[in-house]
Structure formats: C-alpha cells, structure tokens
CSV table of C-alpha atoms in Angstrom, one decimal:
chain,number,residue,atom,x,y,z
A,1,LEU,CA,-34.7,30.1,-64.0
A,2,GLY,CA,-38.0,30.5,-65.8
A,3,PRO,CA,-40.0,33.7,-65.4
A,4,LEU,CA,-42.2,32.2,-62.7
A,5,CYS,CA,-39.5,30.4,-60.8
A,6,GLU,CA,-37.5,33.1,-59.2
A,7,GLY,CA,-39.6,36.2,-59.7
A,8,ASP,CA,-38.2,37.3,-63.1
A,9,SER,CA,-40.6,39.6,-65.1
A,10,PRO,CA,-42.2,37.6,-67.9
A,11,ARG,CA,-41.3,38.3,-71.5
A,12,CYS,CA,-44.4,36.8,-73.0
A,13,GLY,CA,-45.6,39.0,-75.8
A,14,GLU,CA,-42.8,41.5,-75.3
A,15,MET,CA,-42.7,42.2,-79.1
A,16,SER,CA,-46.3,40.9,-79.5
A,17,ARG,CA,-48.5,43.1,-81.5
A,18,SER,CA,-51.4,42.5,-79.2
A,19,ASP,CA,-52.2,46.2,-78.6
A,20,ARG,CA,-54.1,46.5,-81.9
A,21,GLY,CA,-56.5,49.3,-81.4
A,22,ALA,CA,-56.0,49.2,-77.7
A,23,ARG,CA,-53.9,52.4,-77.2
A,24,ALA,CA,-56.5,54.2,-75.2
A,25,ARG,CA,-55.5,57.6,-74.0
A,26,ARG,CA,-58.2,57.6,-71.3
A,27,ALA,CA,-59.7,55.0,-68.9
A,28,PRO,CA,-61.7,52.3,-70.8
A,29,PRO,CA,-65.5,52.6,-70.7
A,30,ALA,CA,-67.6,50.4,-68.7
A,31,GLY,CA,-69.3,49.0,-71.7
A,32,GLY,CA,-69.4,49.5,-75.5
A,33,GLY,CA,-72.0,51.4,-77.5
A,34,GLY,CA,-73.2,52.1,-80.9
A,35,GLU,CA,-74.4,50.0,-83.7
A,36,ASN,CA,-72.7,47.5,-85.9
A,37,LEU,CA,-72.1,49.4,-89.1
A,38,ALA,CA,-71.2,48.1,-92.6
A,39,VAL,CA,-70.6,49.9,-95.9
A,40,THR,CA,-70.9,47.8,-99.0
A,41,ARG,CA,-67.9,47.9,-101.4
A,42,ASN,CA,-68.4,50.2,-104.4
A,43,VAL,CA,-66.1,49.5,-107.3
A,44,SER,CA,-68.0,51.3,-110.0
A,45,ASP,CA,-65.0,53.6,-110.6
A,46,SER,CA,-62.0,51.3,-110.5
A,47,ARG,CA,-59.6,54.2,-110.9
A,48,LYS,CA,-60.4,55.3,-107.4
A,49,LEU,CA,-59.8,51.9,-105.9
A,50,LEU,CA,-57.1,50.2,-108.0
A,51,SER,CA,-53.7,51.3,-109.1
A,52,LEU,CA,-53.1,52.1,-112.7
A,53,ARG,CA,-50.4,49.4,-113.0
A,54,PRO,CA,-50.5,45.7,-112.2
A,55,CYS,CA,-49.8,44.9,-108.5
A,56,GLY,CA,-47.1,42.2,-108.0
A,57,ALA,CA,-47.3,39.1,-110.1
A,58,THR,CA,-50.3,38.4,-112.3
A,59,ALA,CA,-53.0,37.1,-110.0
A,60,PRO,CA,-53.9,33.4,-110.6
A,61,PRO,CA,-57.5,32.7,-111.7
A,62,LEU,CA,-59.8,32.4,-108.7
A,63,ALA,CA,-63.2,31.0,-108.5
A,64,LEU,CA,-65.6,33.9,-108.0
A,65,ARG,CA,-68.0,33.5,-105.2
A,66,ALA,CA,-71.7,34.6,-105.3
A,67,THR,CA,-71.7,35.5,-108.9
A,68,SER,CA,-75.2,34.2,-109.6
A,69,PRO,CA,-77.6,37.1,-110.4
A,70,VAL,CA,-79.7,38.3,-107.4
A,71,PRO,CA,-83.3,39.4,-108.1
A,72,GLY,CA,-83.4,43.2,-108.4
A,73,GLU,CA,-79.7,43.6,-108.4
A,74,SER,CA,-78.2,46.2,-110.7
A,75,VAL,CA,-75.2,45.5,-113.0
A,76,SER,CA,-72.9,47.7,-110.9
A,77,GLN,CA,-73.9,45.8,-107.7
A,78,ARG,CA,-73.2,42.5,-109.4
A,79,GLU,CA,-69.8,43.7,-110.6
A,80,ALA,CA,-69.1,44.9,-107.1
A,81,ARG,CA,-69.8,41.4,-105.7
A,82,LYS,CA,-67.6,39.8,-108.3
A,83,LYS,CA,-64.8,42.1,-107.5
A,84,GLU,CA,-65.1,41.4,-103.8
A,85,ALA,CA,-65.2,37.7,-104.4
A,86,SER,CA,-61.9,37.7,-106.2
A,87,MET,CA,-60.1,40.0,-103.7
A,88,ASP,CA,-56.7,38.7,-102.6
A,89,LEU,CA,-55.8,41.0,-99.7
A,90,SER,CA,-57.8,42.6,-97.0
A,91,ILE,CA,-56.2,45.1,-94.6
A,92,LEU,CA,-57.9,45.2,-91.2
A,93,LEU,CA,-57.6,48.6,-89.5
A,94,VAL,CA,-58.4,47.6,-85.9
A,95,GLN,CA,-58.9,50.4,-83.4
A,96,TYR,CA,-60.1,51.3,-79.9
A,97,ARG,CA,-60.5,55.0,-79.1
A,98,PRO,CA,-57.7,55.9,-81.5
A,99,ASP,CA,-55.5,59.0,-81.2
A,100,GLU,CA,-56.3,61.2,-84.1
A,101,GLY,CA,-52.7,61.9,-85.2
A,102,GLU,CA,-51.9,58.2,-85.2
A,103,LEU,CA,-55.0,57.4,-87.1
A,104,ARG,CA,-54.2,60.0,-89.7
A,105,ARG,CA,-50.7,58.7,-90.2
A,106,THR,CA,-51.9,55.1,-90.4
A,107,LEU,CA,-54.4,56.1,-93.1
A,108,ALA,CA,-51.7,58.0,-94.9
A,109,SER,CA,-49.5,54.9,-95.0
A,110,LEU,CA,-52.4,53.1,-96.7
A,111,LEU,CA,-53.3,55.8,-99.1
A,112,ARG,CA,-49.7,56.4,-100.3
A,113,GLN,CA,-49.5,52.8,-101.6
A,114,SER,CA,-48.4,52.5,-105.3
A,115,CYS,CA,-50.9,49.7,-105.5
A,116,ARG,CA,-54.4,50.0,-104.0
A,117,ASP,CA,-55.6,46.5,-105.0
A,118,PHE,CA,-56.7,45.7,-101.5
A,119,GLU,CA,-59.9,45.8,-99.4
A,120,LEU,CA,-60.0,48.0,-96.3
A,121,VAL,CA,-62.0,46.9,-93.3
A,122,VAL,CA,-62.1,49.3,-90.3
A,123,ALA,CA,-63.0,47.4,-87.1
A,124,ASP,CA,-63.7,49.4,-83.9
A,125,ASP,CA,-63.7,47.6,-80.5
A,126,GLY,CA,-66.7,49.3,-79.0
A,127,SER,CA,-65.3,52.8,-78.6
A,128,ASP,CA,-67.8,55.1,-76.7
A,129,GLU,CA,-67.4,57.7,-79.5
A,130,ASP,CA,-67.9,57.4,-83.2
A,131,PHE,CA,-64.5,57.6,-84.9
A,132,PHE,CA,-65.7,56.5,-88.3
A,133,PRO,CA,-66.6,59.9,-89.8
A,134,LEU,CA,-63.0,61.1,-89.7
A,135,THR,CA,-61.8,58.0,-91.4
A,136,ARG,CA,-64.5,58.2,-94.1
A,137,LYS,CA,-63.7,61.8,-94.7
A,138,ILE,CA,-59.9,61.2,-95.2
A,139,LEU,CA,-60.6,58.2,-97.5
A,140,ALA,CA,-63.1,60.2,-99.6
A,141,GLU,CA,-60.7,63.1,-99.9
A,142,ASN,CA,-58.1,60.7,-101.3
A,143,GLY,CA,-60.4,58.9,-103.7
A,144,PHE,CA,-60.6,55.6,-101.8
A,145,THR,CA,-64.2,54.4,-101.7
A,146,GLY,CA,-65.7,51.1,-100.7
A,147,ALA,CA,-64.1,50.6,-97.2
A,148,LYS,CA,-66.2,48.5,-94.8
A,149,PHE,CA,-66.8,49.8,-91.2
A,150,VAL,CA,-67.8,47.3,-88.5
A,151,LYS,CA,-68.2,48.0,-84.7
A,152,LEU,CA,-68.0,45.4,-81.9
A,153,THR,CA,-70.6,46.1,-79.3
A,154,PRO,CA,-69.8,46.0,-76.4
A,155,ASN,CA,-66.1,46.3,-76.2
A,156,GLY,CA,-64.7,42.8,-76.3
A,157,GLY,CA,-60.9,43.1,-76.6
A,158,THR,CA,-58.5,42.8,-79.5
A,159,VAL,CA,-59.1,39.1,-80.2
A,160,LYS,CA,-62.8,39.6,-80.7
A,161,ASN,CA,-62.3,42.8,-82.6
A,162,VAL,CA,-60.0,41.2,-85.1
A,163,LEU,CA,-62.3,38.3,-85.4
A,164,ASN,CA,-65.2,40.6,-86.1
A,165,GLY,CA,-63.3,42.4,-88.8
A,166,ALA,CA,-61.9,39.2,-90.4
A,167,LYS,CA,-65.4,37.8,-90.7
A,168,GLN,CA,-66.5,40.9,-92.7
A,169,ALA,CA,-63.5,40.8,-94.9
A,170,ALA,CA,-63.5,39.2,-98.4
A,171,GLY,CA,-59.8,38.7,-99.1
A,172,LYS,CA,-58.0,35.4,-99.2
A,173,TRP,CA,-55.3,36.8,-96.9
A,174,VAL,CA,-55.6,39.4,-94.2
A,175,PHE,CA,-53.1,41.9,-92.8
A,176,THR,CA,-53.8,43.8,-89.6
A,177,VAL,CA,-52.7,47.3,-88.7
A,178,SER,CA,-53.8,49.7,-86.0
A,179,PRO,CA,-53.4,53.5,-85.4
A,180,GLY,CA,-49.8,54.2,-84.6
A,181,ASP,CA,-48.4,51.4,-86.8
A,182,TYR,CA,-47.9,52.0,-90.6
A,183,LEU,CA,-47.1,50.1,-93.8
A,184,TYR,CA,-43.4,50.4,-94.2
A,185,ASP,CA,-43.2,52.1,-97.6
A,186,ALA,CA,-45.2,53.0,-100.7
A,187,ASP,CA,-44.6,49.6,-102.3
A,188,THR,CA,-45.5,47.4,-99.3
A,189,VAL,CA,-48.9,46.2,-100.7
A,190,ALA,CA,-47.4,45.6,-104.2
A,191,TRP,CA,-44.6,43.5,-102.6
A,192,LEU,CA,-47.1,41.6,-100.4
A,193,LEU,CA,-49.4,40.8,-103.3
A,194,GLU,CA,-46.4,39.6,-105.4
A,195,VAL,CA,-45.2,37.3,-102.6
A,196,LEU,CA,-48.7,36.0,-101.7
A,197,ARG,CA,-49.6,35.2,-105.3
A,198,ARG,CA,-46.3,33.6,-106.0
A,199,ASP,CA,-45.8,31.5,-102.8
A,200,ALA,CA,-49.4,31.1,-101.5
A,201,PRO,CA,-48.2,30.9,-97.9
A,202,ARG,CA,-50.8,30.1,-95.2
A,203,VAL,CA,-49.0,32.3,-92.7
A,204,ALA,CA,-46.2,34.8,-93.5
A,205,PHE,CA,-44.4,37.6,-91.8
A,206,GLY,CA,-41.8,40.3,-92.6
A,207,ARG,CA,-39.4,42.4,-90.6
A,208,LEU,CA,-40.4,45.2,-88.3
A,209,ALA,CA,-39.0,48.7,-88.3
A,210,CYS,CA,-39.5,50.0,-84.7
A,211,TYR,CA,-39.9,53.7,-83.8
A,212,ALA,CA,-41.0,56.0,-81.0
A,213,ASP,CA,-42.7,59.3,-81.3
A,214,ARG,CA,-41.0,62.2,-79.5
A,215,ASN,CA,-43.2,65.3,-79.5
A,216,GLY,CA,-44.5,64.7,-83.0
A,217,ALA,CA,-41.2,63.6,-84.5
A,218,PRO,CA,-40.3,60.0,-85.1
A,219,ILE,CA,-37.0,58.4,-84.1
A,220,ARG,CA,-35.9,54.8,-84.9
A,221,ARG,CA,-35.7,52.3,-82.1
A,222,PRO,CA,-34.1,48.8,-81.9
A,223,GLY,CA,-36.5,46.0,-82.2
A,224,ASP,CA,-37.7,43.0,-84.3
A,225,ALA,CA,-39.2,39.6,-83.7
A,226,PRO,CA,-38.6,36.7,-83.6
A,227,PHE,CA,-35.0,36.5,-82.4
A,228,ASP,CA,-34.5,33.1,-84.3
A,229,ARG,CA,-35.8,33.3,-87.8
A,230,THR,CA,-34.1,30.2,-89.1
A,231,PRO,CA,-37.2,27.9,-88.6
A,232,TYR,CA,-39.2,30.1,-91.0
A,233,ARG,CA,-36.9,30.2,-94.0
A,234,PRO,CA,-38.9,29.9,-97.3
A,235,GLY,CA,-39.2,26.3,-98.4
A,236,ALA,CA,-37.5,25.0,-95.2
A,237,TYR,CA,-40.0,25.3,-92.4
A,238,ASP,CA,-38.7,23.6,-89.2
A,239,ALA,CA,-41.9,22.8,-87.3
A,240,LYS,CA,-40.3,21.3,-84.2
A,241,THR,CA,-38.0,24.2,-83.6
A,242,ALA,CA,-40.7,26.8,-84.3
A,243,LYS,CA,-42.9,25.1,-81.7
A,244,ARG,CA,-40.2,24.9,-79.1
A,245,ASN,CA,-39.2,28.5,-79.6
A,246,MET,CA,-42.7,29.9,-79.3
A,247,LEU,CA,-44.0,27.8,-76.5
A,248,LEU,CA,-40.9,27.3,-74.3
A,249,TYR,CA,-38.5,30.1,-75.2
A,250,ASP,CA,-41.0,32.9,-75.7
A,251,ASP,CA,-39.6,33.7,-79.1
A,252,GLY,CA,-42.9,34.6,-80.8
A,253,ILE,CA,-43.7,36.4,-84.0
A,254,SER,CA,-45.0,39.9,-83.7
A,255,GLY,CA,-48.6,40.4,-85.1
A,256,ALA,CA,-47.5,43.7,-86.6
A,257,GLY,CA,-45.8,41.8,-89.4
A,258,LEU,CA,-48.1,38.8,-89.8
A,259,VAL,CA,-50.2,38.0,-92.8
A,260,TYR,CA,-52.7,35.1,-92.5
A,261,GLU,CA,-55.1,33.1,-94.7
A,262,ARG,CA,-58.3,34.7,-93.6
A,263,GLU,CA,-60.3,31.5,-93.0
A,264,LEU,CA,-57.3,30.1,-91.0
A,265,LEU,CA,-57.2,33.2,-88.8
A,266,VAL,CA,-61.0,33.1,-88.2
A,267,GLN,CA,-60.8,29.5,-87.1
A,268,ALA,CA,-58.0,30.2,-84.7
A,269,LEU,CA,-59.6,33.3,-83.2
A,270,GLU,CA,-62.9,31.5,-82.7
A,271,LYS,CA,-61.1,29.0,-80.5
A,272,MET,CA,-59.3,31.8,-78.6
A,273,ALA,CA,-62.3,34.2,-78.2
A,274,GLY,CA,-63.5,34.3,-74.6
A,275,ARG,CA,-60.2,33.0,-73.3
A,276,VAL,CA,-57.5,35.3,-74.7
A,277,LEU,CA,-58.4,39.0,-74.6
A,278,LEU,CA,-55.6,41.0,-76.2
A,279,ALA,CA,-53.0,38.8,-77.9
A,280,GLU,CA,-54.5,38.0,-81.3
A,281,ASP,CA,-51.0,37.1,-82.5
A,282,PHE,CA,-51.0,34.1,-80.2
A,283,ALA,CA,-52.8,32.5,-83.1
A,284,ALA,CA,-49.3,31.9,-84.6
A,285,ARG,CA,-48.4,29.7,-81.5
A,286,LEU,CA,-51.6,27.7,-82.1
A,287,PHE,CA,-50.4,27.2,-85.7
A,288,ALA,CA,-47.0,26.1,-84.5
A,289,VAL,CA,-48.7,23.3,-82.5
A,290,GLU,CA,-50.9,22.4,-85.5
A,291,ASN,CA,-47.9,22.2,-87.7
A,292,ILE,CA,-49.1,24.9,-90.1
A,293,PRO,CA,-46.0,26.2,-92.0
A,294,MET,CA,-45.1,29.9,-91.4
A,295,VAL,CA,-42.8,31.7,-93.8
A,296,GLY,CA,-40.5,34.6,-92.8
A,297,TYR,CA,-39.3,37.2,-95.4
A,298,ASP,CA,-36.3,39.4,-95.1
A,299,ARG,CA,-38.1,42.7,-95.9
A,300,CYS,CA,-39.5,45.4,-93.6
A,301,ILE,CA,-43.3,45.3,-93.7
A,302,ALA,CA,-44.4,47.7,-91.0
A,303,TRP,CA,-43.4,50.6,-88.8
A,304,TYR,CA,-44.2,49.4,-85.2
A,305,GLU,CA,-44.5,52.0,-82.4
A,306,VAL,CA,-42.8,50.7,-79.2
A,307,GLY,CA,-43.3,51.8,-75.6
A,308,THR,CA,-47.0,52.8,-75.8
A,309,GLY,CA,-49.1,49.7,-76.4
A,310,VAL,CA,-50.4,47.0,-74.1
A,311,SER,CA,-47.5,44.7,-75.0
A,312,THR,CA,-44.5,47.1,-75.0
A,313,ASN,CA,-44.7,48.9,-71.6
A,314,GLU,CA,-43.9,47.5,-68.2
A,315,GLY,CA,-47.3,48.2,-66.7
A,316,ALA,CA,-49.1,45.9,-69.1
A,317,ARG,CA,-46.9,42.8,-68.8
A,318,ALA,CA,-49.2,41.2,-66.2
A,319,ARG,CA,-52.1,41.4,-68.7
A,320,MET,CA,-50.0,39.7,-71.3
A,321,LEU,CA,-49.0,36.9,-68.8
A,322,ARG,CA,-52.7,36.3,-68.1
A,323,ASP,CA,-53.4,36.0,-71.8
A,324,TRP,CA,-50.5,33.6,-72.3
A,325,ARG,CA,-51.6,31.4,-69.4
A,326,ALA,CA,-55.1,31.4,-70.9
A,327,MET,CA,-53.6,30.4,-74.3
A,328,ILE,CA,-51.5,27.6,-72.7
A,329,GLU,CA,-54.6,26.2,-70.9
A,330,LEU,CA,-56.5,26.3,-74.3
A,331,LEU,CA,-53.6,24.5,-76.0
A,332,ARG,CA,-53.5,21.9,-73.2
A,333,GLU,CA,-57.3,21.2,-73.7
A,334,LEU,CA,-57.0,21.0,-77.5
A,335,TYR,CA,-53.7,19.0,-77.6
A,336,PRO,CA,-53.3,17.2,-74.2
A,337,LYS,CA,-50.8,14.6,-75.7
A,338,ASP,CA,-48.5,17.1,-77.3
A,339,ARG,CA,-45.2,16.9,-75.3
A,340,THR,CA,-44.2,20.6,-75.9
A,341,VAL,CA,-47.6,21.8,-74.9
A,342,ARG,CA,-47.4,19.8,-71.7
A,343,LEU,CA,-43.9,21.1,-70.9
A,344,ALA,CA,-45.1,24.7,-71.5
A,345,TYR,CA,-48.0,24.2,-69.1
A,346,GLU,CA,-45.7,22.9,-66.4
A,347,TYR,CA,-43.3,25.7,-67.0
A,348,TYR,CA,-45.7,28.7,-67.0
A,349,PHE,CA,-47.8,27.3,-64.1
A,350,ASN,CA,-44.8,26.4,-62.1
A,351,ASP,CA,-45.7,28.7,-59.2
A,352,ARG,CA,-48.5,26.6,-57.9
A,353,HIS,CA,-48.3,24.4,-54.8
A,354,LYS,CA,-44.6,23.9,-55.0
A,355,SER,CA,-41.6,24.9,-52.9
A,356,ARG,CA,-39.1,27.4,-54.1
A,357,LEU,CA,-36.5,24.5,-54.6
A,358,VAL,CA,-38.9,22.4,-56.6
A,359,ARG,CA,-39.9,25.4,-58.8
A,360,GLY,CA,-36.3,26.1,-59.5
A,361,LEU,CA,-35.6,22.5,-60.5
A,362,VAL,CA,-38.6,22.3,-62.8
A,363,GLY,CA,-37.6,25.6,-64.4
A,364,ARG,CA,-34.0,24.5,-65.0
A,365,LEU,CA,-35.1,21.1,-66.4
A,366,ILE,CA,-37.7,22.5,-68.9
A,367,VAL,CA,-35.9,25.7,-70.0
A,368,PRO,CA,-32.2,25.6,-69.0
A,369,GLN,CA,-31.1,29.3,-68.9
A,370,ASN,CA,-27.5,28.2,-69.7
A,371,ALA,CA,-28.5,26.5,-72.9
A,372,PRO,CA,-26.8,28.1,-76.0
A,373,PHE,CA,-30.1,29.3,-77.4
A,374,LYS,CA,-31.1,31.1,-74.1
A,375,LYS,CA,-27.6,32.6,-73.7
A,376,ALA,CA,-27.7,34.0,-77.3
A,377,GLN,CA,-31.3,35.2,-76.8
A,378,HIS,CA,-30.4,37.1,-73.6
A,379,ALA,CA,-27.3,38.6,-75.3
A,380,TRP,CA,-29.1,39.6,-78.4
A,381,VAL,CA,-29.2,43.3,-79.3
A,382,PRO,CA,-32.2,43.8,-81.6
A,383,PRO,CA,-31.4,45.6,-84.9
A,384,VAL,CA,-32.5,49.1,-85.8
A,385,ASN,CA,-34.4,48.5,-89.0
A,386,GLY,CA,-35.8,50.8,-91.6
A,387,ASP,CA,-35.1,54.1,-93.5
A,388,ILE,CA,-36.2,57.0,-91.3
A,389,GLN,CA,-37.0,59.0,-94.5
A,390,GLU,CA,-39.8,56.5,-95.3
A,391,LEU,CA,-41.4,57.2,-91.9
A,392,LYS,CA,-40.9,61.0,-92.2
A,393,GLN,CA,-42.8,60.9,-95.5
A,394,ILE,CA,-45.7,59.2,-93.7
A,395,TYR,CA,-45.7,62.0,-91.1
A,396,GLU,CA,-45.4,64.7,-93.7
A,397,SER,CA,-48.2,63.3,-95.9
A,398,ALA,CA,-50.5,63.2,-92.9
A,399,LEU,CA,-49.7,66.3,-90.9
A,400,GLY,CA,-47.4,68.5,-93.0
A,401,HIS,CA,-43.7,69.0,-92.4
A,402,LEU,CA,-42.1,67.7,-89.3
A,403,PRO,CA,-40.9,70.0,-86.6
A,404,CYS,CA,-37.2,70.5,-86.3
C-alpha cells in the first residue's frame, strides 16, 4: 500500500539533499538578523583564483555581459565584470548556523581543487550569528579571493536561501553544497567543467559517496540516489519514466549531486518559494513534469553525510512529507491536466475523507506494491561508493591527521 494508505512511514526525500545549511545544532531562532552582505569579485590577481592549467575542455566563446564601460570605473573593475560575465560554474555554499568543523572541511574540499575556475557564493539562511568572518579568513589564507557573501533576513528556509544565492551568482551553471558535504576529490571541478562545456546539459547529476562521522573520523555508508538511473542515460532521456519514478515511486534525485542551469533553477525556486520550505531539490521533479532533460553521469561528485540532516533522520520525515504535499499541490495548480500529476495528488492525499478500504484500493491501483519496479526498489541494497582515502584527505587538510 502507499505510504498514506496503511500507515507506512513516507520515503519522500529520503535521499533528498534538502538539508542544505539546515543542520542546526541548537534550536532555531525565532527570526533572522543581520544585513544582506555582498563582496564584489576581485580577479586582479588571476593566479589566486584560477588554476595554472586549463580546466576541462576548452570553454566555448560566450557573449560577455555588461562589458560596456561604466563612468568612473577602473580598468581592474571592468576586467572583473568581464570575468564574472563569462563564468561557467558557480558553487553555492548554503548554510544555517553551520558546525565549524563541517564548515572547515567543506571549504577544504573546495580549496584543494586542481581547478579553481569557479565562482563561490556563500549564502546564509538568517543565522543569528555572523559565520562569514571564519569563511573569509580560511579563503584568504588559501589565496582564494572574490567570494560573494549574501545573507537572507529573516530565516526563510532552504528553498529561499538557495534562491537568494543563485540570484547573486554569475555562472551559467550552479552546484550547491553545504557544511558537512564535500566535493568528492581534487578533480571534481575540472571534471564538472569538462562535462558541462562538452554536453551543455540543462540539469545533470553524478553519484554520491555517503559517509557518517564517528567522533571525528569518517566511515563510508551505503547510499545513492536515484535507484533507477536508466531514464537519465546521456543522450537517451526517458521523460515518461523519469516523471513516473519521481512523482509516483518516490525515486528522486538527491540535490547533493545536482548541477543546474542557473536561470532554470531560479525560475523553479521562484515558483516553489513560499510553498516548499526545505526541499530545494524538488525542483528536479518540476523539471520532470516540464519535460526538461536531466542527465546522470557515472562518477562520484560529492561526499554526502547521512543521518544528521533534515532529510536523513527519522524525526524529520514529517517535515519532508509536508514539503512534498506542498510540491504536489503546486504541480497540480500549474499542470492540472497532467495525468501523472493528478495520480500523484490522489495518491499522496489519499488519507482524506475516505474509508480504510477505499484508501487501500486507491493505493493499490495507483502504485501497486507488487509491481516489478516496487519489488526491486524495496529489495535494493544501496552501494557503498567512494574511496575513503579521498575523504580522509579532506579531513586531514582541514583539521590535521585523523584520530586512530
């Protein structure tokens, strides 16, 4: 039976990366505080910002935005605007009251990249303390200048925080990460740029390497998403199956491995803001309904911490279900004639004004639990991905040698 038919716990967002920047160690504040901050990009010394070797394939020529001279603007300022206008990749570091150790390791995973040809935007979701000075200090010590810092006031949730950061970004594509999750290895950015420039996907994702922290030492854990990757094979996107899997079978793509066209993501989050609070990666389910191709690559892209965020612990599943119901209602308003959307609405709102027998029949008809896909999904044992040495190097570069 469906998750709302016979009392099963919902799996919506089970591997969803909706806890970006939401791993609060204390109770959330009543309201946000602080000013919106922004730091302009400084690229006067390209050696501090860019790698000394080309990153990925040669970038295609892009039309520079805002290259006309501005009265009173210096040559270095003009060059900075030109550089920003041609940026391919922006990395959004989204946070809310971040743990210092996790923040240091996330920054270490960015700073150890063999290719630094990316823009960094640090987006804070209205934390009641100023966590930007530590980030600025670590970046400056490692020769990384030009990061942007933006703060959402008051605290508005992950969707609004990612939207705020994406609007400040300049890259054609955006990749989001939050404290506790890390770029997989030192060549992740170089690989991303090569793939993005070669294939120009609108939405893409890679594999996850899941881990847990045990007293300051990382251990690998099983986990990856989605279960069924066949609809997303490069050059062979299966729109019908992808939509069915996401909306009816709860086989979503984790936001920890997603890369989006920036303008596409902004458009989706503007529709979701005010309705969906935490699950910014539900944007991928909107894209499935809108028939926007998504490409999956068979390469680890991020280390993803499991068991601590708002989508991977049992106490938070109710919040995720509320977000999913809000998303389904939004999809129904936007696409009332879409058959899969209508079925999803009936399935996930199947607990209202119906007898137990009717609820059971509706659940069986819409999502038969004895269907081959559901049987395989229930029996699936997620893989243990990644080389633990890569993760240990991130720990060591941030905090010194690991404890025994």
